[in-house]
Tab-separated table of C-alpha atoms (C1' of nucleotides) in Angstrom:
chain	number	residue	atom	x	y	z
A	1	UNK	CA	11.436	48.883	-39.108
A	2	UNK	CA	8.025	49.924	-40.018
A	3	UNK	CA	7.778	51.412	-36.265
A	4	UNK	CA	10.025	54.586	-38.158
A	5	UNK	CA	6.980	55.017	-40.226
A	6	UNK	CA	4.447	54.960	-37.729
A	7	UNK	CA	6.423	57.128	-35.154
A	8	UNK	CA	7.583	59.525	-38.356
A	9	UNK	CA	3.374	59.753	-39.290
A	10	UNK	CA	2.687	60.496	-35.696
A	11	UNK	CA	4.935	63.497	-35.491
A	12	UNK	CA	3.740	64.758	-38.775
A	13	UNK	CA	0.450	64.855	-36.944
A	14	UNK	CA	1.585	66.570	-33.931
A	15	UNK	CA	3.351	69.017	-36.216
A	16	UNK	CA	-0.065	69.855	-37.800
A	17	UNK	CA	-2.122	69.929	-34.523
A	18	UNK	CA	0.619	72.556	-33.423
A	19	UNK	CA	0.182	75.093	-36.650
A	20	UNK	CA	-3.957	74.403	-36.280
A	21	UNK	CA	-3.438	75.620	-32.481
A	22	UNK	CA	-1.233	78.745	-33.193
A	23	UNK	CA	-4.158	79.322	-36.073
A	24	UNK	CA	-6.684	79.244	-33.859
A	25	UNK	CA	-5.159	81.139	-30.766
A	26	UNK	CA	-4.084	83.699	-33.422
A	27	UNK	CA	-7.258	84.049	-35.666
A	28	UNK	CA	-10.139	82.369	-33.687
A	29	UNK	CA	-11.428	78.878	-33.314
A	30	UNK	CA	-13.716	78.900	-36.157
A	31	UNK	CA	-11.147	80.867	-38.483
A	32	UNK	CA	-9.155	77.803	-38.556
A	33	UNK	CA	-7.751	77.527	-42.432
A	34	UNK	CA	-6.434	74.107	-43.777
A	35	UNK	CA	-4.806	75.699	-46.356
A	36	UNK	CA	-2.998	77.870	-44.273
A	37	UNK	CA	-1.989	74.921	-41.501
A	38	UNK	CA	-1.088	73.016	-45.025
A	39	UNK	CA	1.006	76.072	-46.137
A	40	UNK	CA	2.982	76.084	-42.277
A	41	UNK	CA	3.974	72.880	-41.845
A	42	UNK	CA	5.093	73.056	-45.894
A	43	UNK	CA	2.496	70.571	-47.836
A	44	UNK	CA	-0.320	71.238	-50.298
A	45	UNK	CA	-3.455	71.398	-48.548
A	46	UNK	CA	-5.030	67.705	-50.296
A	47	UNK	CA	-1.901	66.598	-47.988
A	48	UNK	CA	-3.409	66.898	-44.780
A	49	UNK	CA	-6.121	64.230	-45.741
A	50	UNK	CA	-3.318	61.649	-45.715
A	51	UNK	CA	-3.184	62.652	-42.023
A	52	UNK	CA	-7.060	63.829	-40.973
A	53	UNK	CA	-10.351	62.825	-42.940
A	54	UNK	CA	-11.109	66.179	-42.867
A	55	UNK	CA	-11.106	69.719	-41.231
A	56	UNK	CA	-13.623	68.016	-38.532
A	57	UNK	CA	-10.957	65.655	-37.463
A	58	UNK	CA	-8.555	68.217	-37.155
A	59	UNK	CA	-10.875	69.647	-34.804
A	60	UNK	CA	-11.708	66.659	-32.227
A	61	UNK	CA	-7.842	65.418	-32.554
A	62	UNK	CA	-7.920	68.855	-30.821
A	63	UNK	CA	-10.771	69.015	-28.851
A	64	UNK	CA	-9.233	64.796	-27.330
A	65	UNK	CA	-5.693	67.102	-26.608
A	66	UNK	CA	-7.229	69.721	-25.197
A	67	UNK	CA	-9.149	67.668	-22.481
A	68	UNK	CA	-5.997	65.594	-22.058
A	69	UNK	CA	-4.364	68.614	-21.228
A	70	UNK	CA	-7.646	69.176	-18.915
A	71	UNK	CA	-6.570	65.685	-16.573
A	72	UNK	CA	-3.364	66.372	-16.549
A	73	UNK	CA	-4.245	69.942	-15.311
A	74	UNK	CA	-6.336	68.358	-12.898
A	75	UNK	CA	-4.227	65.510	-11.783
A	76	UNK	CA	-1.250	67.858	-10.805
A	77	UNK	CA	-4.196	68.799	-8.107
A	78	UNK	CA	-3.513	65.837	-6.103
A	79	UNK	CA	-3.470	65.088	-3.708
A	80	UNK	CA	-6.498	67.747	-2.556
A	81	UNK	CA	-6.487	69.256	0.922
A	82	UNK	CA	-8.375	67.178	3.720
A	83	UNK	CA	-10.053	70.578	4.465
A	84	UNK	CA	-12.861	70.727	2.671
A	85	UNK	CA	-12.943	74.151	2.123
A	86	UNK	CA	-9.856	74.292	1.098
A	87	UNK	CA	-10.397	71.778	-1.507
A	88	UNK	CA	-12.973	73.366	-3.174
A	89	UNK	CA	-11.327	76.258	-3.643
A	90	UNK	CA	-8.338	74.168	-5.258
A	91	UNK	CA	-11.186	73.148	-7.538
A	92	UNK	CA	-12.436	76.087	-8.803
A	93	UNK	CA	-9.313	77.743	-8.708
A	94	UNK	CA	-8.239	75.148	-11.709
A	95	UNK	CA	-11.086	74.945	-13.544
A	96	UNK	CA	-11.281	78.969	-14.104
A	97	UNK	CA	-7.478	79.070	-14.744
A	98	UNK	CA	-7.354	76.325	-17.166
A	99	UNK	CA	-10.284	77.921	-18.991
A	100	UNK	CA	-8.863	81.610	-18.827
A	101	UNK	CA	-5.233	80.452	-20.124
A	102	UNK	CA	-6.870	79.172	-23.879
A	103	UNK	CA	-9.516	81.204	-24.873
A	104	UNK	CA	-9.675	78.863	-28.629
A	105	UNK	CA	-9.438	75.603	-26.435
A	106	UNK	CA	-12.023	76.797	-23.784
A	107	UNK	CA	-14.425	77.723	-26.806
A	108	UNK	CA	-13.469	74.220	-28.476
A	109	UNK	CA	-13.999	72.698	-25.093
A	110	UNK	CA	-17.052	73.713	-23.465
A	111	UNK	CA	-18.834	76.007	-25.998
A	112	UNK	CA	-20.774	74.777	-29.315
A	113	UNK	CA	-19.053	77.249	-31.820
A	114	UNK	CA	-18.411	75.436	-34.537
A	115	UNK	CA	-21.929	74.434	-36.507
A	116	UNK	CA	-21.807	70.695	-38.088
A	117	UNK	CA	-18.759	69.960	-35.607
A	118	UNK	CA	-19.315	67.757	-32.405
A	119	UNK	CA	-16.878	65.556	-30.347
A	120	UNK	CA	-15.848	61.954	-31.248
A	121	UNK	CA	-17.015	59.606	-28.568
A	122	UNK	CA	-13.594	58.440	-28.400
A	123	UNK	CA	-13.110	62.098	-27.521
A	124	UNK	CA	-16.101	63.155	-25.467
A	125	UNK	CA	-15.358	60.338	-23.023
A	126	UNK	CA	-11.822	61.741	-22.114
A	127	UNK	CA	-13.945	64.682	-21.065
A	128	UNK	CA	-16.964	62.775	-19.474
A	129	UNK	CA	-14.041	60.276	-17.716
A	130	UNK	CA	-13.296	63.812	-16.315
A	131	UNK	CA	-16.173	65.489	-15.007
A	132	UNK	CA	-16.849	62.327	-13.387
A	133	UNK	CA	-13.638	62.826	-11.357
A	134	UNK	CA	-14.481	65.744	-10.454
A	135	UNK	CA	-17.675	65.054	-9.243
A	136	UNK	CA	-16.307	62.382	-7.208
A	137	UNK	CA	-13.637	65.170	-6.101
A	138	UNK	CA	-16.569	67.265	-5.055
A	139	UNK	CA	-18.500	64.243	-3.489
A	140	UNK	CA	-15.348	63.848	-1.404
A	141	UNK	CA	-15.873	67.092	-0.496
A	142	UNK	CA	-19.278	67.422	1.037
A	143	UNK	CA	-21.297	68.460	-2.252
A	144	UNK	CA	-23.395	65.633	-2.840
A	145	UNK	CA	-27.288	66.553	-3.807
A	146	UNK	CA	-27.614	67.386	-7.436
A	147	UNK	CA	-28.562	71.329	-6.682
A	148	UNK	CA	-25.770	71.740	-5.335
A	149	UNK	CA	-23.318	70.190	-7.815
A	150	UNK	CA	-25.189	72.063	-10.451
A	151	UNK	CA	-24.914	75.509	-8.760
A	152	UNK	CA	-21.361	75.240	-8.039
A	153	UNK	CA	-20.770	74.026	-12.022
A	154	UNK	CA	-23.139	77.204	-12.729
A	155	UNK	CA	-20.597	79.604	-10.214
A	156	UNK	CA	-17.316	77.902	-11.901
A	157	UNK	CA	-18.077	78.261	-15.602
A	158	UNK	CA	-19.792	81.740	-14.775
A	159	UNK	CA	-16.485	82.600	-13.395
A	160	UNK	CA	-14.265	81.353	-15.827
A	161	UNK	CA	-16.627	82.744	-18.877
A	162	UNK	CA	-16.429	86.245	-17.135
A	163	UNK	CA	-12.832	85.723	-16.579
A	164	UNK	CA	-11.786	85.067	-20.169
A	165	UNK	CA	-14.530	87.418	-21.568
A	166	UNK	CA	-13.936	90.117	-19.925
A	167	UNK	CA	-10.382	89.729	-18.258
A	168	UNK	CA	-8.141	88.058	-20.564
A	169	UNK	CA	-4.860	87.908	-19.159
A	170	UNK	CA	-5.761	89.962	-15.922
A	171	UNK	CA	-7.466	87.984	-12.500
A	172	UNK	CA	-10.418	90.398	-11.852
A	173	UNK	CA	-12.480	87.288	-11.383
A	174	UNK	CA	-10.184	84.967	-10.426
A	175	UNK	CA	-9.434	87.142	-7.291
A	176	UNK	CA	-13.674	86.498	-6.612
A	177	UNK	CA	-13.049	82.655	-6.623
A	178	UNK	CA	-12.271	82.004	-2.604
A	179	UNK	CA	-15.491	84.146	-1.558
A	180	UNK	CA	-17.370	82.669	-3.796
A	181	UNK	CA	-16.703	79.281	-2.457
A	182	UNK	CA	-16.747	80.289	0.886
A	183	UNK	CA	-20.461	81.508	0.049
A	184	UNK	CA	-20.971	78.241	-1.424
A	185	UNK	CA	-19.539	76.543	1.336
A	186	UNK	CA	-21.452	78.520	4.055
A	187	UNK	CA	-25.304	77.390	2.115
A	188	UNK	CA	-24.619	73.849	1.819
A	189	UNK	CA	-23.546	73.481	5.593
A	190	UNK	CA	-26.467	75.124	6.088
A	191	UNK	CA	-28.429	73.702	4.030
A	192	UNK	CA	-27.415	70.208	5.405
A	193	UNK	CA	-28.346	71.342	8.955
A	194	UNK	CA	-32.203	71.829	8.066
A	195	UNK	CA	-33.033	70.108	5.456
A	196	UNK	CA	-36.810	71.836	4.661
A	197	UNK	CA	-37.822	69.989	1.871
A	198	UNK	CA	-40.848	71.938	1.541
A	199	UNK	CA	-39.826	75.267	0.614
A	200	UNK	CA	-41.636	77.474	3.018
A	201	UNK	CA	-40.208	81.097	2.030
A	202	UNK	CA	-42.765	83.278	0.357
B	1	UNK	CA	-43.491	110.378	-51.626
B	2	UNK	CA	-40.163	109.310	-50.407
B	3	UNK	CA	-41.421	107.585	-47.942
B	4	UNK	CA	-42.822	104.519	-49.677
B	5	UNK	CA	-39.469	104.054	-50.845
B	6	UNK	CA	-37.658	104.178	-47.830
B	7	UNK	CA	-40.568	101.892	-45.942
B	8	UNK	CA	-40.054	99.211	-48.706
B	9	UNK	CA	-36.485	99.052	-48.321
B	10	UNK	CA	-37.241	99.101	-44.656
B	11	UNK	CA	-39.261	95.538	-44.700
B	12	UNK	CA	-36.992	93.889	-46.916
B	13	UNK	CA	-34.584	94.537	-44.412
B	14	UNK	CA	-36.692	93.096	-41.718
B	15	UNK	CA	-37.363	90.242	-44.308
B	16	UNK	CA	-33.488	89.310	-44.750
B	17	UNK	CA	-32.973	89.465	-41.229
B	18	UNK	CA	-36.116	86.989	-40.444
B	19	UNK	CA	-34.589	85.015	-42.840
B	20	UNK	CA	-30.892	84.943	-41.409
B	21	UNK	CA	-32.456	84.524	-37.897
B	22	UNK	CA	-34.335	81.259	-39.231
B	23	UNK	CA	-30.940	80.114	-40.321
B	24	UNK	CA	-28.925	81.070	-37.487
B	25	UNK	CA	-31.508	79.240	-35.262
B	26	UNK	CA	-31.647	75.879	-37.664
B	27	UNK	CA	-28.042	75.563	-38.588
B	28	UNK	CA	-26.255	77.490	-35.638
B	29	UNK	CA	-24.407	81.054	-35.552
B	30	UNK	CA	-21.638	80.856	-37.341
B	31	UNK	CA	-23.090	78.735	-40.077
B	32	UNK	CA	-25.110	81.763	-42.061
B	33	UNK	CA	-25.311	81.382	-45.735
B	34	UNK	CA	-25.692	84.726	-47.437
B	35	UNK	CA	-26.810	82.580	-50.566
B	36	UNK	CA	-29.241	79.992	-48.660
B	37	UNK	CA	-30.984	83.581	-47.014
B	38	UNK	CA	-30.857	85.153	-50.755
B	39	UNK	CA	-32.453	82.181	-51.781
B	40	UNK	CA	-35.171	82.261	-48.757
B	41	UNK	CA	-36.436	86.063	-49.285
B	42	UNK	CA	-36.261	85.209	-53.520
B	43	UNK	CA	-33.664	87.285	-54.230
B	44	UNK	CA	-29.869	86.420	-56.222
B	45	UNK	CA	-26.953	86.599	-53.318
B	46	UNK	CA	-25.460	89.727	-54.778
B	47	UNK	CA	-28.955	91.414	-54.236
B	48	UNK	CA	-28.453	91.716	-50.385
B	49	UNK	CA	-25.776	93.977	-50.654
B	50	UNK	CA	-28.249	96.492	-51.397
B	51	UNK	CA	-29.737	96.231	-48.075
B	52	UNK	CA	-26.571	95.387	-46.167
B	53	UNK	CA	-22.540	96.007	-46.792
B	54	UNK	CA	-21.517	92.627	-45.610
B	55	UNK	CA	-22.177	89.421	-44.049
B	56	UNK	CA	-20.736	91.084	-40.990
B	57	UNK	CA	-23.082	93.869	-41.445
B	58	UNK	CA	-25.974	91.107	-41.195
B	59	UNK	CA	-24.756	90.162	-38.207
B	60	UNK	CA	-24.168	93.621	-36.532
B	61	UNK	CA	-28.033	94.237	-37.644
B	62	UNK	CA	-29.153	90.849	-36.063
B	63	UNK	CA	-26.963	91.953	-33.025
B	64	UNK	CA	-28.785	95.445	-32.476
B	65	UNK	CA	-32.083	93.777	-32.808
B	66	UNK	CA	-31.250	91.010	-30.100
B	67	UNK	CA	-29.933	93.770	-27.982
B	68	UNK	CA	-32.983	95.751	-28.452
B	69	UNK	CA	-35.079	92.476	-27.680
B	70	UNK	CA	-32.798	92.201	-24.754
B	71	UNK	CA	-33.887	95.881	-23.450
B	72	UNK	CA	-37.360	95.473	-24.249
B	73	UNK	CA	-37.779	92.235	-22.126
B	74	UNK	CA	-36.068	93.870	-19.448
B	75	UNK	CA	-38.105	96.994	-18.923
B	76	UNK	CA	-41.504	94.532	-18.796
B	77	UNK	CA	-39.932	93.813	-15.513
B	78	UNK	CA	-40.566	97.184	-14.084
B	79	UNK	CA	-41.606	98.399	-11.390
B	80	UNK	CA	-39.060	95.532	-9.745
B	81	UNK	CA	-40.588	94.438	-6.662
B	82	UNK	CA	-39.568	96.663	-3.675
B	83	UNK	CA	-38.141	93.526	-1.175
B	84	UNK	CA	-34.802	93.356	-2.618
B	85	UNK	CA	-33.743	90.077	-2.212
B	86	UNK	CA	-37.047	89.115	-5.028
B	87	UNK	CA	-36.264	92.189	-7.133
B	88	UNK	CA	-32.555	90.088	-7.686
B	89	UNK	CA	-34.502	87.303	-8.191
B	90	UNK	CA	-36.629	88.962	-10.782
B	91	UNK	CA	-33.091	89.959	-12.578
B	92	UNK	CA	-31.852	86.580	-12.797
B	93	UNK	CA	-34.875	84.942	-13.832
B	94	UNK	CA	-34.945	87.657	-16.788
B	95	UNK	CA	-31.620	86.915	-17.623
B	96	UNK	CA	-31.161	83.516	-17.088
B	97	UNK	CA	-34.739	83.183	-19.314
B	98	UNK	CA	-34.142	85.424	-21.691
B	99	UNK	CA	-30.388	83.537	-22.909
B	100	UNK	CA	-32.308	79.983	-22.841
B	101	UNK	CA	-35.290	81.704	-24.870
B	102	UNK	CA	-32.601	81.261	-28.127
B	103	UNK	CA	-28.909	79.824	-28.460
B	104	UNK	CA	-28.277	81.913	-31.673
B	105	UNK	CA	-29.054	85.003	-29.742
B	106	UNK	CA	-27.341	84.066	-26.892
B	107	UNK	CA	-24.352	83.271	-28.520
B	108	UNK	CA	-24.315	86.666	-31.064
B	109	UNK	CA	-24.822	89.042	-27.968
B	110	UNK	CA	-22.962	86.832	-25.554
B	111	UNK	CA	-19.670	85.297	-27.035
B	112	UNK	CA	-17.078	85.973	-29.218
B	113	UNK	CA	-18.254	83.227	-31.559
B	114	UNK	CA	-17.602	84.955	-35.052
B	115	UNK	CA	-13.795	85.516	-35.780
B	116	UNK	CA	-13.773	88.899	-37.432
B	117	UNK	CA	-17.057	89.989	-36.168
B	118	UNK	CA	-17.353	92.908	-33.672
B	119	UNK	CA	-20.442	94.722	-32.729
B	120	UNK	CA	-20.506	97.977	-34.406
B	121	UNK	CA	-20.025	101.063	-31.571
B	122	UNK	CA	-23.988	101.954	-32.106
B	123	UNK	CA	-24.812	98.453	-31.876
B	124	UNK	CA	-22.913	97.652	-28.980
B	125	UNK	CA	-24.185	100.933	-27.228
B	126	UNK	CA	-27.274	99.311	-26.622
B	127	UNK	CA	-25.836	96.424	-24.782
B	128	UNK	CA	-23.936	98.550	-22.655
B	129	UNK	CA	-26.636	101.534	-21.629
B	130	UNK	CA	-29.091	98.359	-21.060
B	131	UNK	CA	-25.738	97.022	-18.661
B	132	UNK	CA	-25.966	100.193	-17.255
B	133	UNK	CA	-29.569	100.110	-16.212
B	134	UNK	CA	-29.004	96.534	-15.183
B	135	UNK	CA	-26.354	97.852	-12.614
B	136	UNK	CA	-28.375	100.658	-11.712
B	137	UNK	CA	-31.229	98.186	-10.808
B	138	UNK	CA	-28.852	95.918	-8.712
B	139	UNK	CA	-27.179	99.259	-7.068
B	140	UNK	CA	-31.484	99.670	-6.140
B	141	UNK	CA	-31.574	96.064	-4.928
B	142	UNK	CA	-28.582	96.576	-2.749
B	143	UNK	CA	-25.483	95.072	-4.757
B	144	UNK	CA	-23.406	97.953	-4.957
B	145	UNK	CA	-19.496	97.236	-4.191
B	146	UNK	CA	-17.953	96.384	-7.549
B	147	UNK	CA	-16.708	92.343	-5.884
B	148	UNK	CA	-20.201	91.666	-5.326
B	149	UNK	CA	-21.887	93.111	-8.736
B	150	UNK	CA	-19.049	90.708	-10.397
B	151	UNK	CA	-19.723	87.793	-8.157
B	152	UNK	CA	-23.538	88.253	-9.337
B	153	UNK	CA	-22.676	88.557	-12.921
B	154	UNK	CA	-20.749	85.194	-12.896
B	155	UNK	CA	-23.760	83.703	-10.695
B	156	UNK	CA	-26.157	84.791	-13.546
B	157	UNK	CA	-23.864	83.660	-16.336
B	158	UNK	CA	-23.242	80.505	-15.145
B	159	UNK	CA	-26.744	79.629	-15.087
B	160	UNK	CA	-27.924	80.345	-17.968
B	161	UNK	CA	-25.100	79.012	-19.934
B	162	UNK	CA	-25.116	75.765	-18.377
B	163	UNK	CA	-29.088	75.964	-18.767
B	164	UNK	CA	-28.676	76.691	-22.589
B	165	UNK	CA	-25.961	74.366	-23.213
B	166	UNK	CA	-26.556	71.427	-20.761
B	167	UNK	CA	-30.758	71.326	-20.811
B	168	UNK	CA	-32.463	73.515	-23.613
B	169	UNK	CA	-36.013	73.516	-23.252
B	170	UNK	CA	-35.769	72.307	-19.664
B	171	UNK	CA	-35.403	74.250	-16.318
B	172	UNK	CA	-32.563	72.424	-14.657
B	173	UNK	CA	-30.565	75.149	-14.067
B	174	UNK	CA	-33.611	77.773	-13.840
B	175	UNK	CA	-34.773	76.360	-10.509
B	176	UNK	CA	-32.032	77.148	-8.640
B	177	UNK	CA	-32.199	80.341	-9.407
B	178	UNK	CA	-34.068	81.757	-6.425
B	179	UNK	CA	-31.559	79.019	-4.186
B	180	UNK	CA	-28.964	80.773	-6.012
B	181	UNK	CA	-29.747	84.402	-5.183
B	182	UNK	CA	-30.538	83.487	-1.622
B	183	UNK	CA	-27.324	81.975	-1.219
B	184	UNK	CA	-25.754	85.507	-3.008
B	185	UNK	CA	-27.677	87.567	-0.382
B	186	UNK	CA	-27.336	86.438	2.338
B	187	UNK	CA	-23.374	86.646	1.635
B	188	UNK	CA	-23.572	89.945	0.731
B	189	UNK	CA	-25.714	91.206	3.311
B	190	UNK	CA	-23.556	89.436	5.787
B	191	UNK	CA	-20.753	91.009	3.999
B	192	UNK	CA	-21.979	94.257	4.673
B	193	UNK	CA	-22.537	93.591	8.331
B	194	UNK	CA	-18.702	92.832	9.378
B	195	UNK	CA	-16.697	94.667	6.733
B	196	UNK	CA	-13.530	93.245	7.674
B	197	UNK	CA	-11.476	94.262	5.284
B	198	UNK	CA	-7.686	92.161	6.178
B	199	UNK	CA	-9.369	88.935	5.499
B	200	UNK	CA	-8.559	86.590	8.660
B	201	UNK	CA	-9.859	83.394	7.503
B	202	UNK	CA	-7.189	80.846	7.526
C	1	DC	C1'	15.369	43.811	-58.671
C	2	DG	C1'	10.095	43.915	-58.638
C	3	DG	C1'	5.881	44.878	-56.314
C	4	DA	C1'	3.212	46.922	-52.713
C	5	DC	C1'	2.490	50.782	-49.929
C	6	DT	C1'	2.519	55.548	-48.845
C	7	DA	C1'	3.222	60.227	-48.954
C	8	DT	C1'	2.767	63.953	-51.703
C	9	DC	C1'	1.596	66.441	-55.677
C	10	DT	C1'	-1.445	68.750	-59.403
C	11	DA	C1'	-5.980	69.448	-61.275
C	12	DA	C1'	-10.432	70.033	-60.479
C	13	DC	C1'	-15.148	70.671	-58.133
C	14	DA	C1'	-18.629	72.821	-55.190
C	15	DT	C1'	-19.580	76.332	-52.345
C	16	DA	C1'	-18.628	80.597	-49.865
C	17	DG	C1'	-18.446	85.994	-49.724
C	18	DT	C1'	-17.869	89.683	-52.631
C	19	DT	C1'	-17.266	93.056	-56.755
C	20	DA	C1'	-18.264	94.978	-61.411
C	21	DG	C1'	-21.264	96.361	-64.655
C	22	DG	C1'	-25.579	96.463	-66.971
C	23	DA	C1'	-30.856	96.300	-67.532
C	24	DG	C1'	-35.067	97.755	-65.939
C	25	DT	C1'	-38.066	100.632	-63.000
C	26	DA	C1'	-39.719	103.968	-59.948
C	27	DT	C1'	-39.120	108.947	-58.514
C	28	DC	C1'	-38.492	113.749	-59.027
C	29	DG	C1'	-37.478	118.402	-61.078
C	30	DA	C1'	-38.424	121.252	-64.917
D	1	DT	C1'	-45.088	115.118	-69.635
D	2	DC	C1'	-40.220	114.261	-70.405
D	3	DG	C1'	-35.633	113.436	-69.343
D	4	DA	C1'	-32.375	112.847	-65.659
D	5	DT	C1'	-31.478	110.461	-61.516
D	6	DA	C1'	-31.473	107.048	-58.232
D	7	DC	C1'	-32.398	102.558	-56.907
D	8	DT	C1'	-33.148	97.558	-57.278
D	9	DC	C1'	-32.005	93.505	-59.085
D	10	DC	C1'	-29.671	90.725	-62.248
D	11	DT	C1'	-25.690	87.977	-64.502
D	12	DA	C1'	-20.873	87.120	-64.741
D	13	DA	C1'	-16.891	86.700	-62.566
D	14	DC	C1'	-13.108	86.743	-58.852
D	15	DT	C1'	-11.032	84.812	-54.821
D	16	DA	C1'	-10.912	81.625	-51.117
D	17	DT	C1'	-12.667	77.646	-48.915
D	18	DG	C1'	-13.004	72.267	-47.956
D	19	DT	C1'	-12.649	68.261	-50.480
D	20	DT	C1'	-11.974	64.412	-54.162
D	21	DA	C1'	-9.591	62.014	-58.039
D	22	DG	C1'	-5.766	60.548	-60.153
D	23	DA	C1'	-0.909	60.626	-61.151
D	24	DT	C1'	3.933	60.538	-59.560
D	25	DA	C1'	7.673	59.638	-56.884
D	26	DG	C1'	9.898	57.489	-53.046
D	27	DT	C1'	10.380	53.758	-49.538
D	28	DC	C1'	10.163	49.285	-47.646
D	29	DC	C1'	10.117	44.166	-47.990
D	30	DG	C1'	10.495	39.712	-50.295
DNA sequence: CGGACTATCTAACATAGTTAGGAGTATCGA
DNA sequence: TCGATACTCCTAACTATGTTAGATAGTCCG
């Protein structure tokens, strides 16, 4: 059965990807040590190359779980409310909690920390298949014109940055997240209503 | 005279930093070399310890200064125009401009980026009386219950990290700025109007 | 059993931050 | 002016990092 190999290699992977996570929530994202995720799982560090070509890989195998974990996150969502409202509140309310639960997989996710390290394709699309969802999630739910899908990003990550910043493990911001919708909500209706293209204030 | 002494050991100081800024900026934050900025001022790596206790200590320096750069910036805005709703816009547009001005900066003053590295007290005094000020300008400008001065901080945050991150050296996210804060005030001033406190809706 | 494959090891290399200790030079008090 | 002091800068070396090369043992398949 050369399946036992395969299926015995991919655990061995999983088992590393587990010690590089613990590192990383314990110590920081960019404090992640081979030698110490060798030393955990019980192998000499020149080990790990049987299983990564290099500290790099390591990092987008995790960067492709973490935005796995980001669907599945997401998909529990369905289906969303009919109300609108409601729905993009559902929205943000996931995005800013998914963020604030990992503070090493929101960095690895959405920040550049790590200099000479970038996303796979392979692994970047999982993301990008994502944020398309969600766009069509927010198309779905009256936010349509660019501006407005790019202020509401702007209002979600500022939330969720502020959250896990500044309120790890408490909900100071995450408490803001229904008004700030409902402001959201309120100046696209209106904006829909009269649609001034020529900006007339001041 | 004393003095010369202390002024040449001043400049070199300002010379290593220059140097570690260059780096910061061409190879990203976390990626400072002590030896590559050694190398750049024409001095052997050991040298800089003379002038500084510790890579870390580099940093803190580099984090005063940005701090300092921060503060300066922000008091060319003053006198802050006396209609409120442009003196927030003022604030943003400092903000959201001053964070897209430089990534490396950005990311030293405004995330946890360095495992290891905190912000020495003095250092990180000046970031919070210039926080301070910033408050005391918004308290000025009208934004005074604690919700809203969050909501606002998340609003400004937002921006300018999905400015820096999504479009450096653009203005996608700067334009909507002014849509941004016009959206924030009417909310709060509407806020302010009805202060029901039981929220009702739904 | 023999041969291929694979996982793992040890040894070693380059580079990092940092420390120790010494050589040379400017500064200051007598 | 002279000797002591302080300071700057150096070389050498230590530890830790990611990574490569090459050897060794174990496992699977014909």
């Amino acid at each position: 059965m050369r399946d036992r190999r395969a299926e015995r290699r991919e655990s061995t992977r999983a088992e590393i990807l587990d010690a590089a996570w613990e590192q990383v929530r314990e110590h920081g994202l960019a404090a992640l040590s081979l030698r110490d995720v060798a030393r955990s799982v019980g192998m000499q560090p020149p080990s790990l190359y049987s299983y990564f070509d290099s500290k790099n890989a390591i990092y987008d195998a995790m960067y492709a779980q973490g935005a796995r974990e980001c669907v599945e996150a997401q998909q529990a969502l369905k289906p969303l409310p009919d109300d609108q409202l409601e729905a993009l509140k559902a929205l943000l309310h996931f995005f800013v909690e998914f963020c604030a639960a990992d503070f090493a997989r929101y960095q690895l996710l959405f920040q550049r920390t790590i200099p000479g390290f970038e996303p796979s394709p392979e692994s970047f699309k999982i993301s990008e298949d994502n944020l398309a969802e969600i766009g069509e999630m927010l198309a779905r739910s009256g936010v349509t014109d660019p501006g407005s899908l790019d202020l509401l990003t702007a209002l979600g990550t500022g939330l969720a940055d502020q959250q896990i910043s500044n309120d790890p493990g408490g909900d100071r911001w995450i408490r803001l997240i229904d008004e700030a919708v409902e402001m959201f909500y309120e100046h696209i209706t209106k904006k829909a209503k009269k649609p001034s293209k020529g900006r007339r204030t001041r």
